[in-house]
mmCIF file of C-alpha atoms and ligand atoms in Angstrom:
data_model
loop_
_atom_site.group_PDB
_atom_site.id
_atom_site.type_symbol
_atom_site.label_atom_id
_atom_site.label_comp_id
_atom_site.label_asym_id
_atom_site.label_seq_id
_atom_site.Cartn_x
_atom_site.Cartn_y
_atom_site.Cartn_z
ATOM 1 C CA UNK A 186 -102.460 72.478 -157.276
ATOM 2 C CA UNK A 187 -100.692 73.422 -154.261
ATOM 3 C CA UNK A 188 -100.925 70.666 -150.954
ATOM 4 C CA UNK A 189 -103.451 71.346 -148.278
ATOM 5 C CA UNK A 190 -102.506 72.741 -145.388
ATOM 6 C CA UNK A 191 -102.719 70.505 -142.493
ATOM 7 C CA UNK A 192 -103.024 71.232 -138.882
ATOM 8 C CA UNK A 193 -103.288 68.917 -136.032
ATOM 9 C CA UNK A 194 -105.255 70.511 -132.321
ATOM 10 C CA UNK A 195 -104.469 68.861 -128.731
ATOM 11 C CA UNK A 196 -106.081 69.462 -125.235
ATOM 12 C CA UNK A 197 -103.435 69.091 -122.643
ATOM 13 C CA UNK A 198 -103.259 69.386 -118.611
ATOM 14 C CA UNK A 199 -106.052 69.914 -116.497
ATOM 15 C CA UNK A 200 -109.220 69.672 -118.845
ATOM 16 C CA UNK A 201 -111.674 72.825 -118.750
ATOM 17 C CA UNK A 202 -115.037 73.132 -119.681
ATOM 18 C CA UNK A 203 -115.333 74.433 -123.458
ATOM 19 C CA UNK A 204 -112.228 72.908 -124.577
ATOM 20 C CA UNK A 205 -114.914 70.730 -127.121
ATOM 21 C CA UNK A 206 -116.026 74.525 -127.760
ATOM 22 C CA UNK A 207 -112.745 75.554 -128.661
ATOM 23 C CA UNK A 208 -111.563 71.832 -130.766
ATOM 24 C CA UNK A 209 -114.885 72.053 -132.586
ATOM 25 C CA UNK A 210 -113.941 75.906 -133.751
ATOM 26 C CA UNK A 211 -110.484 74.984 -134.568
ATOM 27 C CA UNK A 212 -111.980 72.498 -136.888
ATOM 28 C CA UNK A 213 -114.527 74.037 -138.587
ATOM 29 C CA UNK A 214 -112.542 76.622 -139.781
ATOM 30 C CA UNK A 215 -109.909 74.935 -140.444
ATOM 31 C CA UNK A 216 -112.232 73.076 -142.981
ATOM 32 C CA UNK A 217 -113.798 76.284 -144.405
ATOM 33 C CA UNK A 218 -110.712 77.633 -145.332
ATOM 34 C CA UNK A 219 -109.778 73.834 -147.290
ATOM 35 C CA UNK A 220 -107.243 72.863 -144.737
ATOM 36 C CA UNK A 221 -106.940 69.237 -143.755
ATOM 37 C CA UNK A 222 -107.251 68.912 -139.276
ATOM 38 C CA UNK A 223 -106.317 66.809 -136.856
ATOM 39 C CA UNK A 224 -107.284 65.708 -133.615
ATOM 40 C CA UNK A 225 -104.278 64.958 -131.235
ATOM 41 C CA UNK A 226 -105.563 62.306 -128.278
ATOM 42 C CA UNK A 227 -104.521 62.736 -124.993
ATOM 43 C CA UNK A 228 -102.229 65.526 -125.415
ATOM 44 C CA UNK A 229 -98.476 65.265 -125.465
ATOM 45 C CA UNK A 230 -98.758 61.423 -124.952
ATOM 46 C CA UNK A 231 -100.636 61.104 -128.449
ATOM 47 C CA UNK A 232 -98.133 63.208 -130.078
ATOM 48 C CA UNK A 233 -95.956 60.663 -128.665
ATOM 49 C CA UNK A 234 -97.739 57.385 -129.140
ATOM 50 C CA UNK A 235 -98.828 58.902 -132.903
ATOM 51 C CA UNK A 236 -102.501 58.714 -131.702
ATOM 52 C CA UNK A 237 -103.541 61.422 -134.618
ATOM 53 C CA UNK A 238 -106.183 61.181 -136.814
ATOM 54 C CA UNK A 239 -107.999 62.955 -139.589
ATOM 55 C CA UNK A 240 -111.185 64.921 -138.548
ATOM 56 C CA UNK A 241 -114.207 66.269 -140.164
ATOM 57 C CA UNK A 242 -116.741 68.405 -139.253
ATOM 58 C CA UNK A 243 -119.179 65.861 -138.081
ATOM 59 C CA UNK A 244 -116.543 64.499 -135.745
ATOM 60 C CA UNK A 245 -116.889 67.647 -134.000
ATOM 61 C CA UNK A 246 -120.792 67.807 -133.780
ATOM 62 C CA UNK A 247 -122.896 67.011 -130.396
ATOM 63 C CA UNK A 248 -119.833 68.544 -128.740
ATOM 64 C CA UNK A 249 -120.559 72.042 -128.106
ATOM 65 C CA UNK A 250 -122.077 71.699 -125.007
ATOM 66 C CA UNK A 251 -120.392 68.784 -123.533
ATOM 67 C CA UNK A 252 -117.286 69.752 -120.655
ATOM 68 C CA UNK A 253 -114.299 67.689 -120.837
ATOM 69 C CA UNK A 254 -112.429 67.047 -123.822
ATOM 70 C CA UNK A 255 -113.514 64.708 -126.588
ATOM 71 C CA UNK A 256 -109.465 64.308 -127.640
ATOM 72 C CA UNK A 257 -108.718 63.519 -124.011
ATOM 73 C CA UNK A 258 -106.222 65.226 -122.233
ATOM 74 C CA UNK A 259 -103.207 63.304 -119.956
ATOM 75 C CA UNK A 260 -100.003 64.663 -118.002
ATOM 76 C CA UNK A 261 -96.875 63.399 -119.506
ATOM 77 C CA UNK A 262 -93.540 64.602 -117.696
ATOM 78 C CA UNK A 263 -90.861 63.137 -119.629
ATOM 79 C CA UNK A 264 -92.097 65.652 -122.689
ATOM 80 C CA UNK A 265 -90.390 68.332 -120.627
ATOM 81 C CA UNK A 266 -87.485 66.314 -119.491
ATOM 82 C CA UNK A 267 -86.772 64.006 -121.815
ATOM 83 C CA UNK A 268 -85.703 65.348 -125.855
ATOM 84 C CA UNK A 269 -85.731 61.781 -127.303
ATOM 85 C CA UNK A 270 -89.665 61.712 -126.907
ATOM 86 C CA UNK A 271 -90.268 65.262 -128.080
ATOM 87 C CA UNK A 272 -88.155 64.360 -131.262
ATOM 88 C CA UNK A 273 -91.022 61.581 -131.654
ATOM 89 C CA UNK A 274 -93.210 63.724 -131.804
ATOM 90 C CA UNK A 275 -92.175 65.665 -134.227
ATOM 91 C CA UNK A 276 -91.254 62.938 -136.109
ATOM 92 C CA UNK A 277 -94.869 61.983 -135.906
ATOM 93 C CA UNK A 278 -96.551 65.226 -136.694
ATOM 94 C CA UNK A 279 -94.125 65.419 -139.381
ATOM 95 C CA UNK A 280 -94.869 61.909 -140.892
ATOM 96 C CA UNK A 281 -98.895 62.905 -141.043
ATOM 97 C CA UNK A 282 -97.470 66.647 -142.822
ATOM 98 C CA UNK A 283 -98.505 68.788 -140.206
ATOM 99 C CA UNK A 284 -97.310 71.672 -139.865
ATOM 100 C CA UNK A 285 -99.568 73.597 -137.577
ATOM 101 C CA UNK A 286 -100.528 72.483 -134.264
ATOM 102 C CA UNK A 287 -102.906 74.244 -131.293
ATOM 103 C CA UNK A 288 -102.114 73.956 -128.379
ATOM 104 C CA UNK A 289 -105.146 74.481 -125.661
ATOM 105 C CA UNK A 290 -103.695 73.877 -122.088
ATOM 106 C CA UNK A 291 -102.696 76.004 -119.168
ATOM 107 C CA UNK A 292 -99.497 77.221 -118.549
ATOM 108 C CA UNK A 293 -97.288 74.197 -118.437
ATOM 109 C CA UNK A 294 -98.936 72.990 -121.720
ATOM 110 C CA UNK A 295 -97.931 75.915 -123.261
ATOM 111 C CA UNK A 296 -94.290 75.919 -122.262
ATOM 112 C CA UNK A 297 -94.378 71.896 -123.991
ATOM 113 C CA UNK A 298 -95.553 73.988 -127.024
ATOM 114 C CA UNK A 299 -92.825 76.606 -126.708
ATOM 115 C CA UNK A 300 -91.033 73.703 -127.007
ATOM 116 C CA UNK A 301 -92.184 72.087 -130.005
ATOM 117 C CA UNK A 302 -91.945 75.843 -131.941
ATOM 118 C CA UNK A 303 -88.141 76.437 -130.809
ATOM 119 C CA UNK A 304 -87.260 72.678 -131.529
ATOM 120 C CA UNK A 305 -89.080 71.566 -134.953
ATOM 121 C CA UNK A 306 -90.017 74.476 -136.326
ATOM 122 C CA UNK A 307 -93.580 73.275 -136.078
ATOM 123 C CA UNK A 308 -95.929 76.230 -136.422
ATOM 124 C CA UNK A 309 -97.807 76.318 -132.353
ATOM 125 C CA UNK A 310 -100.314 78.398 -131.598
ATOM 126 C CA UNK A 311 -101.729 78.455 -127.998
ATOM 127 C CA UNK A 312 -105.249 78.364 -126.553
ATOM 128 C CA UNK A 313 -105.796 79.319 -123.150
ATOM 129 C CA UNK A 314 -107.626 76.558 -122.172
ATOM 130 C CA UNK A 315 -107.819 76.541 -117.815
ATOM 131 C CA UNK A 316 -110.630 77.332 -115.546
ATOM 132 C CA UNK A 317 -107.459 79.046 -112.801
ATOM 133 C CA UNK A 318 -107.582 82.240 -115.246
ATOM 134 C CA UNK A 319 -103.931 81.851 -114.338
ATOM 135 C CA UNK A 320 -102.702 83.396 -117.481
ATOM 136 C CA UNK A 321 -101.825 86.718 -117.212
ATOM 137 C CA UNK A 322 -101.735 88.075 -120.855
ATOM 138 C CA UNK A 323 -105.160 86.924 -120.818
ATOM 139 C CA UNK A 324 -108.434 88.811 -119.107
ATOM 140 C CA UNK A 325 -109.973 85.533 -119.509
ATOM 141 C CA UNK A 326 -109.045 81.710 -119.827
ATOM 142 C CA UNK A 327 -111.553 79.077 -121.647
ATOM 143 C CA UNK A 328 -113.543 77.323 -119.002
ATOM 144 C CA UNK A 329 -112.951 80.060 -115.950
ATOM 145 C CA UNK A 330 -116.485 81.778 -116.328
ATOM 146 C CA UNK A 331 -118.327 77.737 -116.338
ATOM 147 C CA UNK A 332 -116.384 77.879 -113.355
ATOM 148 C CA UNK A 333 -117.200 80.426 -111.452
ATOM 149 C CA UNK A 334 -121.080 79.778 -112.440
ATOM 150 C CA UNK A 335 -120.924 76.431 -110.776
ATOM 151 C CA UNK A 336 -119.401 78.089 -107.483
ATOM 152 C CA UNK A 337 -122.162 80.241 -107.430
ATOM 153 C CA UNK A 338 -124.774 77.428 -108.177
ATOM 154 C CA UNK A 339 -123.085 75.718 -105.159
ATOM 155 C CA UNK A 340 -123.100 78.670 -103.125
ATOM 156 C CA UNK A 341 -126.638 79.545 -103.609
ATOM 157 C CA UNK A 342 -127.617 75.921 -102.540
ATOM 158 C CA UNK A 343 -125.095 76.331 -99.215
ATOM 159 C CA UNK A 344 -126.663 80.079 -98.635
ATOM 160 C CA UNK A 345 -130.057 78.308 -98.610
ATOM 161 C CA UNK A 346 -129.353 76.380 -96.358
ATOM 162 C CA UNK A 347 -127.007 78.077 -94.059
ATOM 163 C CA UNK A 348 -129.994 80.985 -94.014
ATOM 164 C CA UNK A 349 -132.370 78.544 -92.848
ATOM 165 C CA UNK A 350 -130.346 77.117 -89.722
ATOM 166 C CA UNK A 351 -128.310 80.521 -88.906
ATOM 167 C CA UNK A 352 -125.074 79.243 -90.009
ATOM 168 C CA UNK A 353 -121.634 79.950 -91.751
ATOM 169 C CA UNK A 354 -120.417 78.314 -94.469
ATOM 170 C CA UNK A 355 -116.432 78.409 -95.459
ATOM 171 C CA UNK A 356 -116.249 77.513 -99.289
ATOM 172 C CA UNK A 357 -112.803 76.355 -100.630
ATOM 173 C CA UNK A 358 -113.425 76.940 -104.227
ATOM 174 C CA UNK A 359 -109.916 76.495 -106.945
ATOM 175 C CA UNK A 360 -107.009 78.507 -107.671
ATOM 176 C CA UNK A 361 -103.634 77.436 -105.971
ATOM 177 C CA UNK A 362 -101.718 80.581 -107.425
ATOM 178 C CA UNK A 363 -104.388 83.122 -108.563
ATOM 179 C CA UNK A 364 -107.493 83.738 -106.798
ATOM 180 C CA UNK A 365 -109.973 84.845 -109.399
ATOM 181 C CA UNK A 366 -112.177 81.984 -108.895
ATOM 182 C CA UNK A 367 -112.688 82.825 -105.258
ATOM 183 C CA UNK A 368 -113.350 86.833 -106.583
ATOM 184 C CA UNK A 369 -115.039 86.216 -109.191
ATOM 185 C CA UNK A 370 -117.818 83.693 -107.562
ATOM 186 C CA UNK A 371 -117.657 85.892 -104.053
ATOM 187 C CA UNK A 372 -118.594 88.751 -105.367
ATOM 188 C CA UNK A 373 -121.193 86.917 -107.371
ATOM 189 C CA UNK A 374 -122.598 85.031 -104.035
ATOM 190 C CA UNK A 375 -122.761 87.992 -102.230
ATOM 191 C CA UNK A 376 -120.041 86.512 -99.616
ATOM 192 C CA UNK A 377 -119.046 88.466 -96.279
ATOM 193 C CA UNK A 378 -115.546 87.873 -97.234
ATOM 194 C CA UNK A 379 -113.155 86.414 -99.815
ATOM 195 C CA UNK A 380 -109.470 84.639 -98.672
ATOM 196 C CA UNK A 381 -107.081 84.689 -102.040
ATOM 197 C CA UNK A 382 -103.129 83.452 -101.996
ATOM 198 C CA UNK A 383 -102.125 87.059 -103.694
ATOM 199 C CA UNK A 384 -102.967 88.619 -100.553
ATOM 200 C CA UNK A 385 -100.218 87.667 -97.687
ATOM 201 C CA UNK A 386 -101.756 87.034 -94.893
ATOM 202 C CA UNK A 387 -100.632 85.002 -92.164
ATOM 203 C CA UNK A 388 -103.270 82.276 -90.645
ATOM 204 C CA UNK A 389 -103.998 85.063 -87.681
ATOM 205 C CA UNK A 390 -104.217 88.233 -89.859
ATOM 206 C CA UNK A 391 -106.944 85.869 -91.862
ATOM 207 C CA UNK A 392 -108.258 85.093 -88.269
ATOM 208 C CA UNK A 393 -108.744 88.555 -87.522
ATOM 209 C CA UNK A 394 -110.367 89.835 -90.668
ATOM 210 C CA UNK A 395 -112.713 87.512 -90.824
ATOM 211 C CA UNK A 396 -113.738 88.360 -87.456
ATOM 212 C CA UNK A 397 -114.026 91.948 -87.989
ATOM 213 C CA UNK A 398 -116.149 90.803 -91.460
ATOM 214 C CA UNK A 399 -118.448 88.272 -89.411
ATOM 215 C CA UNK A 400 -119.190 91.185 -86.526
ATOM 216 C CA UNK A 401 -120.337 93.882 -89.351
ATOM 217 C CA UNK A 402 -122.626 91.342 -90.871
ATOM 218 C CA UNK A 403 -123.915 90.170 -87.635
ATOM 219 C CA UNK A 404 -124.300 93.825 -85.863
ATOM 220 C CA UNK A 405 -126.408 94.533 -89.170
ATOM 221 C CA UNK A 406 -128.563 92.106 -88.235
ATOM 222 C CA UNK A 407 -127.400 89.368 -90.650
ATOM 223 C CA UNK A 408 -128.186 85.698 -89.617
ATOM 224 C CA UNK A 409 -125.771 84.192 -91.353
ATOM 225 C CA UNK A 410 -122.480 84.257 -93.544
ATOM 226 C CA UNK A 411 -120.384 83.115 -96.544
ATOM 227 C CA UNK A 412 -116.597 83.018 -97.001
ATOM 228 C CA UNK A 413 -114.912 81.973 -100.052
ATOM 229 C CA UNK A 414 -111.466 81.189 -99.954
ATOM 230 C CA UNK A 415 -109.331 79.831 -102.893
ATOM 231 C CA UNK A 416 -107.504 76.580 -102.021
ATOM 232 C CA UNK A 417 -104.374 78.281 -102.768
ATOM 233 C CA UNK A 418 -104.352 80.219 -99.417
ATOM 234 C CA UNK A 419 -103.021 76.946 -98.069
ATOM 235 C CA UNK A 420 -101.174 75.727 -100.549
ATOM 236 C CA UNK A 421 -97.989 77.274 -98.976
ATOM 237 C CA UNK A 422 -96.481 74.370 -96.304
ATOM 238 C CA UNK A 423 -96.716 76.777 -93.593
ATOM 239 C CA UNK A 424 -100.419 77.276 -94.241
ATOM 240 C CA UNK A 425 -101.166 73.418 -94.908
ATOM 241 C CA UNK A 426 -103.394 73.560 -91.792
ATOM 242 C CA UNK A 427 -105.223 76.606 -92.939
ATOM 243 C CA UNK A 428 -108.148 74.503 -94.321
ATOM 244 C CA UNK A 429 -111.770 75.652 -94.779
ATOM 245 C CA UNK A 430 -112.657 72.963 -92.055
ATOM 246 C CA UNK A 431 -109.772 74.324 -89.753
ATOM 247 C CA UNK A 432 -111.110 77.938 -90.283
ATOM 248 C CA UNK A 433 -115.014 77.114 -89.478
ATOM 249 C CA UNK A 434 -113.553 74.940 -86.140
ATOM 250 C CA UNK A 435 -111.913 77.708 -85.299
ATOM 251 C CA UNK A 436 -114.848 80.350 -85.707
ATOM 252 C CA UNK A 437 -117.233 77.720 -83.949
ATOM 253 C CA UNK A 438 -114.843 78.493 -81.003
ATOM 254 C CA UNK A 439 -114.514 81.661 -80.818
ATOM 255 C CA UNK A 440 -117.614 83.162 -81.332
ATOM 256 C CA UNK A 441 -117.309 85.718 -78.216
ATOM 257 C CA UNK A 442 -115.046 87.805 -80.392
ATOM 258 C CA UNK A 443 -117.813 87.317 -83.002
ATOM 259 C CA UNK A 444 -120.152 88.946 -80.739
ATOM 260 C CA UNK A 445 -122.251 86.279 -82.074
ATOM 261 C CA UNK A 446 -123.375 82.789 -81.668
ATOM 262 C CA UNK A 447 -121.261 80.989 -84.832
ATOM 263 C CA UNK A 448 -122.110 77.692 -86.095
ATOM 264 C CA UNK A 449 -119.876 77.282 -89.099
ATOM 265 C CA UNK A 450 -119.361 74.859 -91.729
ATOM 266 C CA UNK A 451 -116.528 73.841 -94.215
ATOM 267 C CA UNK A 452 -117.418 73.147 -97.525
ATOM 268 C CA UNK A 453 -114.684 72.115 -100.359
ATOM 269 C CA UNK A 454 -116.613 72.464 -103.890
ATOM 270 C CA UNK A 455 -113.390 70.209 -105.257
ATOM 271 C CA UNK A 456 -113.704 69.035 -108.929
ATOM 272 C CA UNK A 457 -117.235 69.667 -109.991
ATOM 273 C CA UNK A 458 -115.623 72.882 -110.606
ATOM 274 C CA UNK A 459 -113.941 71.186 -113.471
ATOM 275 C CA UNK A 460 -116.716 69.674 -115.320
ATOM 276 C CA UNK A 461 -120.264 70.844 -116.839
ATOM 277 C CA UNK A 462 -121.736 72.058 -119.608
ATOM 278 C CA UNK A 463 -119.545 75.016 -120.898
ATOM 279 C CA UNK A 464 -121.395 78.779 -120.451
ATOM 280 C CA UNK A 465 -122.468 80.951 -122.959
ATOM 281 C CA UNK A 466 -119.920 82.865 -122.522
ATOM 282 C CA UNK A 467 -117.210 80.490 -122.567
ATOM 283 C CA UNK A 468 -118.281 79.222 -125.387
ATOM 284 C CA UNK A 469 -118.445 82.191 -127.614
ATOM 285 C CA UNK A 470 -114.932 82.756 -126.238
ATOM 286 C CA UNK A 471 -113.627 79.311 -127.662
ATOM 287 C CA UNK A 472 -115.321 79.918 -130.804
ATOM 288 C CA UNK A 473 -113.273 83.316 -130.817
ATOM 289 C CA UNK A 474 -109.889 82.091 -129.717
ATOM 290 C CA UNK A 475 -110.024 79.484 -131.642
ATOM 291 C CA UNK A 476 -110.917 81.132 -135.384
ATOM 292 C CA UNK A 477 -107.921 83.587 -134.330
ATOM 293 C CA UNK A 478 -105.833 80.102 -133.843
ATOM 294 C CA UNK A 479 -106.274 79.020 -137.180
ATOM 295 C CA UNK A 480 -105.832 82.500 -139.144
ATOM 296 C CA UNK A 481 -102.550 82.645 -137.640
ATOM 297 C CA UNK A 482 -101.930 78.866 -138.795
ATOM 298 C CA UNK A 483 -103.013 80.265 -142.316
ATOM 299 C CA UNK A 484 -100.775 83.120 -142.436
ATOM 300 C CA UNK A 485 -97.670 80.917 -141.224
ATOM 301 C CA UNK A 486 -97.096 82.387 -138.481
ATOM 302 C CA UNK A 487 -96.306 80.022 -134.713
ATOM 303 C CA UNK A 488 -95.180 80.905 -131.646
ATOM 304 C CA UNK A 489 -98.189 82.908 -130.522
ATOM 305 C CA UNK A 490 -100.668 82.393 -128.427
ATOM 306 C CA UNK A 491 -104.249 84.168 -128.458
ATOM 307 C CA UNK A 492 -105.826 86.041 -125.541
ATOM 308 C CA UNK A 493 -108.971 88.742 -124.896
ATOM 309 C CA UNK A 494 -107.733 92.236 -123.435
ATOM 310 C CA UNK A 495 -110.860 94.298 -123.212
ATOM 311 C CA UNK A 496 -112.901 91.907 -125.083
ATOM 312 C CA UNK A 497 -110.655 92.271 -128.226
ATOM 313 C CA UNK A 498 -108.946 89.498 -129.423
ATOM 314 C CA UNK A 499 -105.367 89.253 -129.371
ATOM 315 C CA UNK A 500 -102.138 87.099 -129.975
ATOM 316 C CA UNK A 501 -99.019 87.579 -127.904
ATOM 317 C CA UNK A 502 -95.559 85.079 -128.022
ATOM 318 C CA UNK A 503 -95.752 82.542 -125.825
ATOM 319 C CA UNK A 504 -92.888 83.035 -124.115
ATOM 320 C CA UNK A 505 -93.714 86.607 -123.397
ATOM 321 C CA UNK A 506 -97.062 85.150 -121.913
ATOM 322 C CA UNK A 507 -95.046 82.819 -120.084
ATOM 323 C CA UNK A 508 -92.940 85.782 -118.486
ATOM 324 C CA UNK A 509 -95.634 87.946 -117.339
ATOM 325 C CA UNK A 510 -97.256 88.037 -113.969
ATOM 326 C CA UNK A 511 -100.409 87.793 -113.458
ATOM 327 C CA UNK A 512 -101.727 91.214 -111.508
ATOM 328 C CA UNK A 513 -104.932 90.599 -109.013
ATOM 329 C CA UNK A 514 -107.171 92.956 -109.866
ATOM 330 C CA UNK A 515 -107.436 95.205 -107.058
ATOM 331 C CA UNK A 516 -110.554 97.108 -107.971
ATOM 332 C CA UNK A 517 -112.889 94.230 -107.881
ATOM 333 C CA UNK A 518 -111.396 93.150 -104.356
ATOM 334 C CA UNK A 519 -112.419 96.652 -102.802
ATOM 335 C CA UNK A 520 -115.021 95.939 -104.221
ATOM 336 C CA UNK A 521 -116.064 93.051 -102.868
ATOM 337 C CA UNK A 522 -115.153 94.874 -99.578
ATOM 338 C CA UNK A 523 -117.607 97.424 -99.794
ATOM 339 C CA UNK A 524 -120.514 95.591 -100.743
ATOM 340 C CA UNK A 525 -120.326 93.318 -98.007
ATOM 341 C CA UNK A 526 -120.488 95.625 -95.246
HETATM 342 P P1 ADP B 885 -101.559 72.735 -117.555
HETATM 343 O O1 ADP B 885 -101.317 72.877 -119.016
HETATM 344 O O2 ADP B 885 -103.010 72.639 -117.229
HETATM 345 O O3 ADP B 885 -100.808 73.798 -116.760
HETATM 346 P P2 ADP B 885 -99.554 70.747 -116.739
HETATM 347 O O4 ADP B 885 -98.717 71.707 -115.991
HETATM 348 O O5 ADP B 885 -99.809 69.420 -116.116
HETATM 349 O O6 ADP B 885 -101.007 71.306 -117.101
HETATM 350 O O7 ADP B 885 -98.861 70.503 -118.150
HETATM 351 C C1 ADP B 885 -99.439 69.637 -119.108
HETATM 352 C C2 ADP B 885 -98.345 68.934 -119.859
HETATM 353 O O8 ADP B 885 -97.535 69.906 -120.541
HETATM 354 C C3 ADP B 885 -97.349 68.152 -119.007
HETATM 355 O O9 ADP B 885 -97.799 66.859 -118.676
HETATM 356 C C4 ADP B 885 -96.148 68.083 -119.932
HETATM 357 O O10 ADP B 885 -96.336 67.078 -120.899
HETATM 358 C C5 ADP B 885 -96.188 69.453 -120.606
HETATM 359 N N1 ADP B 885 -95.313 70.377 -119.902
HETATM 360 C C6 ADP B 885 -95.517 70.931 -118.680
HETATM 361 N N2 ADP B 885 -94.469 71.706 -118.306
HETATM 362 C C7 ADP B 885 -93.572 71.632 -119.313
HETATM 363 C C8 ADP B 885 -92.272 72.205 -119.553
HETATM 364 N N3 ADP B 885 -91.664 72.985 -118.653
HETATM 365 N N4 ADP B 885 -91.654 71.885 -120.703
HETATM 366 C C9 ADP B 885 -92.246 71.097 -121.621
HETATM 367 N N5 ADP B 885 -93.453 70.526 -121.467
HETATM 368 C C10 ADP B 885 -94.113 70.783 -120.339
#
């Protein structure tokens, strides 16, 4: 009788809600199609430190609905620099028979897993596993639409209240290089106007537009306002002032060109973003991704890592992932323009 396959899964970088979703997939199938799994702790660091062990399906029960990551996730910079700990790892992987490994990570856990591929010959596959939706082979990363949901919780509760008392709120939501997080949960808030990095502005041009946004909503008769703006708008150092704090002091004096009495707030949503019970839809997504991750195990094949393009599942080379760039969909940002005015 031939030797069971074995495959080991990791969750690496920043963690993302329905990452559990997405081990707990890899693992059940794995199992239904006889293949022996493994959980990976901590990411690259238990590759490293040879913190691998068996799983079963009941290890991955209760888990479904839980954010984080049961196998933990952790940052560990000498697995790009250094090639005397990446050969331990593969030593390690290779001393437990496993040949297959998922990766689910953002982008800089998938270039670690380009890595591994090129070096050991390991089979890799990749699971987009960020709430930035920073990916661009990708319509959608695991733990983005949780996300964008607990934005628009948070906004809700801010739109109560700024409603009641008249006021603006400024809402720094995630995203240091893409912006759909701001987009996505503006458009769902209903905000007056939405500040995202791919969009060069300087701090006055922002200035100015949101001027010309807060005088339409006012002149409508609107009492009071939401922006959203994506924390990468002042990620750049000569935007480092360009905070959601800086922004509402700034409206607060200068409501004249408002036409309008302003009382605005800042309001930075910060890592709550990261955590909570996975969607529905994030969920379903995991389950999906992560089937596709262990068919390609099954049929030998590494190097790939699997994506949705118009809600069809797909698998693309990582390093071709890793080349493209990510396009801000321009559509939905008219569109966000229209339907606040
Ligand atoms: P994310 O996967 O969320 O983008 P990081 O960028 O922190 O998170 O990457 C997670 C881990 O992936 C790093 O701690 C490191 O171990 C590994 N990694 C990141 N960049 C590289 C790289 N260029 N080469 C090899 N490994 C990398």
């Amino acid at each position: 009788m031939a030797d069971k396959q074995k495959i080991a899964i990791l969750t690496s970088g920043g963690d993302a809600p329905g990452m559990n979703a997405a081990v707990r997939a890899v693992v059940r199938t794995a199992l239904y199609f006889d293949m022996e799994v493994y959980g990976v702790q901590e990411g690259y660091l238990g590759l490293k430190e040879d913190n691998i062990h068996r799983l079963t399906a009941g290890d991955v029960g209760d888990i479904i609905h839980r954010g984080g990551t049961m196998l933990g996730t952790a940052r560990l910079p000498e697995f790009a620099s250094d090639p005397m700990v990446r050969r331990q790892c593969y030593e390690n992987l290779r001393a437990h028979g496993i040949d297959g490994l998922v990766v689910c990570g953002g982008d800089g856990s998938y270039r670690g897993a380009n890595l591994v591929y090129k070096e050991s010959g390991i089979k890799v596959v990749g699971l987009p596993g960020t709430i930035d939706n920073d990916l661009a082979y990708t319509d959608f990363t695991i733990g983005f639409d949780t996300a964008v949901n607990t934005c628009v919780d948070n906004i809700n509760k801010l739109r109560d209240t700024m409603a009641s008392h008249g006021r603006v709120s400024v809402v720094d939501v995630m995203g240091r290089g893409c912006g759909d997080i701001a987009v996505h949960s503006g458009i769902a808030a209903g905000a007056e106007a939405i500040l995202i990095p791919e969009i060069k502005k300087t701090d006055n041009q922002w200035l100015d537009y949101l001027v010309s946004k807060l005088r339409t909503a006012f002149a409508r008769g609107k009492k009071y306002g939401i922006i959203v703006m994506a924390e990468g708008v002042y990620a750049t150092p000569k935007m480092h002032h360009f905070t959601a704090d800086y922004i509402a002091s700034w409206l607060n004096a200068n409501s004249e060109t408002i036409g309008h009495r302003v009382d605005a707030r800042g309001c930075v949503i910060g890592h709550v973003q990261r955590g909570g019970s996975p969607t529905a839809t994030d969920r379903i997504l995991a389950a999906r991704m992560g089937e596709e991750a262990v068919s390609l195990l099954r049929e030998d094949k590494g190097g790939l890592c699997v994506g949705i393009v118009k809600n069809r599942i797909i698998a693309v080379e990582i390093e071709k992932a890793l080349s493209m760039k990510r396009r801000v969909d321009k559509h939905l940002i008219e569109l966000a323009d229209i339907l606040a005015r």
